[in-house]
Amino acid sequence: MKNTLKITMDLDGVLFNFSKKYGEIINQVLGPNTVPEGFDAPSDWDWTDHVPKDRVDDLWKVINATEDFWLTIEPHYENCAALYRFIVDHPEVEVHYVTARAETAGQPLVTQISQSLGRIGLLRENTTI
């Protein structure tokens, strides 16, 4: 049996800039400048430096209700370009994309992920979601 190198890539924080979008949602829900422009280094997953714990659910309600939310997340272009070069140069390597993303309004989650990855050339024969 042939051993195939397999690589697992997380989407948010690695290939896509969820922090930027989440900061925008925080400012939309909690008021402008709750999160300063350019901030993307929260101390924890729920951004408790900027978001009271009792308001986290309010943010996720906005995310969950946003049609095709995951298609609105910008890529980390340098990371995506590096992975693209790797995938093209090493077609024998399997790349598996993983995420803990939640379903949102609009298209199914896997469809949104496929479209996002396809737009930047990262959905190839040697990749799976």
Short mmCIF file of C-alpha atoms in Angstrom, two decimals:
data_model
loop_
_atom_site.label_atom_id
_atom_site.label_comp_id
_atom_site.label_asym_id
_atom_site.label_seq_id
_atom_site.Cartn_x
_atom_site.Cartn_y
_atom_site.Cartn_z
CA MET A 1 0.00 0.00 0.00
CA LYS A 2 1.31 3.42 -0.98
CA ASN A 3 1.72 5.99 1.78
CA THR A 4 0.33 9.35 0.75
CA LEU A 5 1.21 12.53 2.58
CA LYS A 6 -1.95 14.18 3.90
CA ILE A 7 -2.14 17.78 5.09
CA THR A 8 -5.03 19.28 7.00
CA MET A 9 -5.72 22.99 6.61
CA ASP A 10 -8.04 25.01 8.83
CA LEU A 11 -10.04 27.66 7.04
CA ASP A 12 -10.57 30.53 9.48
CA GLY A 13 -7.46 32.26 10.72
CA VAL A 14 -5.29 30.32 8.26
CA LEU A 15 -6.81 30.68 4.80
CA PHE A 16 -9.61 33.17 5.53
CA ASN A 17 -9.65 36.32 7.67
CA PHE A 18 -12.59 35.58 9.95
CA SER A 19 -11.22 38.01 12.57
CA LYS A 20 -11.66 40.99 10.27
CA LYS A 21 -15.27 40.08 9.48
CA TYR A 22 -16.06 39.28 13.12
CA GLY A 23 -14.70 42.69 14.14
CA GLU A 24 -17.02 44.30 11.60
CA ILE A 25 -19.99 42.37 13.04
CA ILE A 26 -19.02 43.46 16.57
CA ASN A 27 -18.96 47.10 15.48
CA GLN A 28 -22.28 46.68 13.66
CA VAL A 29 -24.01 45.16 16.70
CA LEU A 30 -22.26 46.87 19.63
CA GLY A 31 -21.45 50.23 18.06
CA PRO A 32 -18.74 51.79 15.93
CA ASN A 33 -15.16 51.53 17.18
CA THR A 34 -15.95 48.81 19.72
CA VAL A 35 -13.15 47.03 17.88
CA PRO A 36 -10.49 49.45 16.57
CA GLU A 37 -9.71 49.45 12.83
CA GLY A 38 -7.08 46.84 11.98
CA PHE A 39 -7.42 44.87 15.23
CA ASP A 40 -7.29 41.12 14.69
CA ALA A 41 -5.58 39.56 17.68
CA PRO A 42 -8.24 38.67 20.25
CA SER A 43 -7.11 37.08 23.49
CA ASP A 44 -9.78 34.38 23.22
CA TRP A 45 -12.30 32.89 20.80
CA ASP A 46 -15.23 35.07 21.98
CA TRP A 47 -13.23 38.32 21.92
CA THR A 48 -14.05 39.05 25.58
CA ASP A 49 -11.64 42.01 25.48
CA HIS A 50 -14.29 43.75 23.36
CA VAL A 51 -17.49 41.74 23.73
CA PRO A 52 -19.41 41.13 26.96
CA LYS A 53 -20.09 37.38 27.30
CA ASP A 54 -23.84 38.01 27.33
CA ARG A 55 -23.63 39.60 23.83
CA VAL A 56 -21.76 36.81 21.98
CA ASP A 57 -25.04 35.11 21.04
CA ASP A 58 -26.26 38.40 19.53
CA LEU A 59 -23.24 38.40 17.20
CA TRP A 60 -23.84 34.82 16.11
CA LYS A 61 -27.51 35.56 15.44
CA VAL A 62 -26.37 38.18 12.91
CA ILE A 63 -23.86 35.77 11.37
CA ASN A 64 -26.37 32.91 11.17
CA ALA A 65 -29.00 35.16 9.58
CA THR A 66 -26.62 36.60 6.96
CA GLU A 67 -27.23 34.98 3.61
CA ASP A 68 -24.10 33.20 2.37
CA PHE A 69 -22.07 34.70 5.24
CA TRP A 70 -19.02 32.52 4.59
CA LEU A 71 -18.71 33.91 1.07
CA THR A 72 -18.10 37.37 2.57
CA ILE A 73 -14.86 36.42 4.35
CA GLU A 74 -11.69 37.71 2.68
CA PRO A 75 -8.85 35.28 2.09
CA HIS A 76 -5.43 35.63 3.68
CA TYR A 77 -3.96 36.06 0.21
CA GLU A 78 -0.33 35.24 1.05
CA ASN A 79 -1.30 31.99 2.80
CA CYS A 80 -3.63 31.02 -0.03
CA ALA A 81 -0.99 31.76 -2.66
CA ALA A 82 1.57 29.65 -0.80
CA LEU A 83 -0.87 26.75 -0.47
CA TYR A 84 -1.84 27.06 -4.15
CA ARG A 85 1.81 26.78 -5.22
CA PHE A 86 2.26 23.77 -2.94
CA ILE A 87 -0.86 22.00 -4.22
CA VAL A 88 0.13 22.56 -7.85
CA ASP A 89 3.75 21.52 -7.27
CA HIS A 90 2.78 18.45 -5.23
CA PRO A 91 -0.34 16.88 -6.77
CA GLU A 92 0.47 13.62 -4.99
CA VAL A 93 -0.22 15.23 -1.59
CA GLU A 94 -3.79 15.16 -0.28
CA VAL A 95 -5.00 18.40 1.27
CA HIS A 96 -8.03 18.21 3.55
CA TYR A 97 -9.87 21.39 4.55
CA VAL A 98 -11.44 21.37 8.02
CA THR A 99 -13.60 23.85 9.84
CA ALA A 100 -16.04 24.29 12.70
CA ARG A 101 -18.11 26.79 10.72
CA ALA A 102 -21.84 26.90 11.41
CA GLU A 103 -24.59 26.76 8.81
CA THR A 104 -25.88 30.21 7.88
CA ALA A 105 -28.80 31.46 5.84
CA GLY A 106 -28.44 30.93 2.13
CA GLN A 107 -26.56 28.13 0.44
CA PRO A 108 -25.47 25.04 2.36
CA LEU A 109 -22.18 25.37 4.25
CA VAL A 110 -20.26 22.99 1.99
CA THR A 111 -21.42 24.93 -1.07
CA GLN A 112 -20.21 28.22 0.43
CA ILE A 113 -16.86 26.66 1.32
CA SER A 114 -16.51 25.11 -2.15
CA GLN A 115 -17.22 28.44 -3.81
CA SER A 116 -14.78 30.30 -1.54
CA LEU A 117 -11.99 27.82 -2.19
CA GLY A 118 -12.80 27.62 -5.89
CA ARG A 119 -12.58 31.40 -6.32
CA ILE A 120 -8.97 31.34 -5.17
CA GLY A 121 -7.97 28.14 -6.96
CA LEU A 122 -7.73 25.95 -3.87
CA LEU A 123 -10.34 23.39 -4.83
CA ARG A 124 -8.34 20.90 -6.86
CA GLU A 125 -8.29 17.17 -7.62
CA ASN A 126 -6.05 16.51 -4.61
CA THR A 127 -8.22 18.45 -2.11
CA THR A 128 -11.29 17.57 -0.06
CA ILE A 129 -13.52 19.46 2.34
#
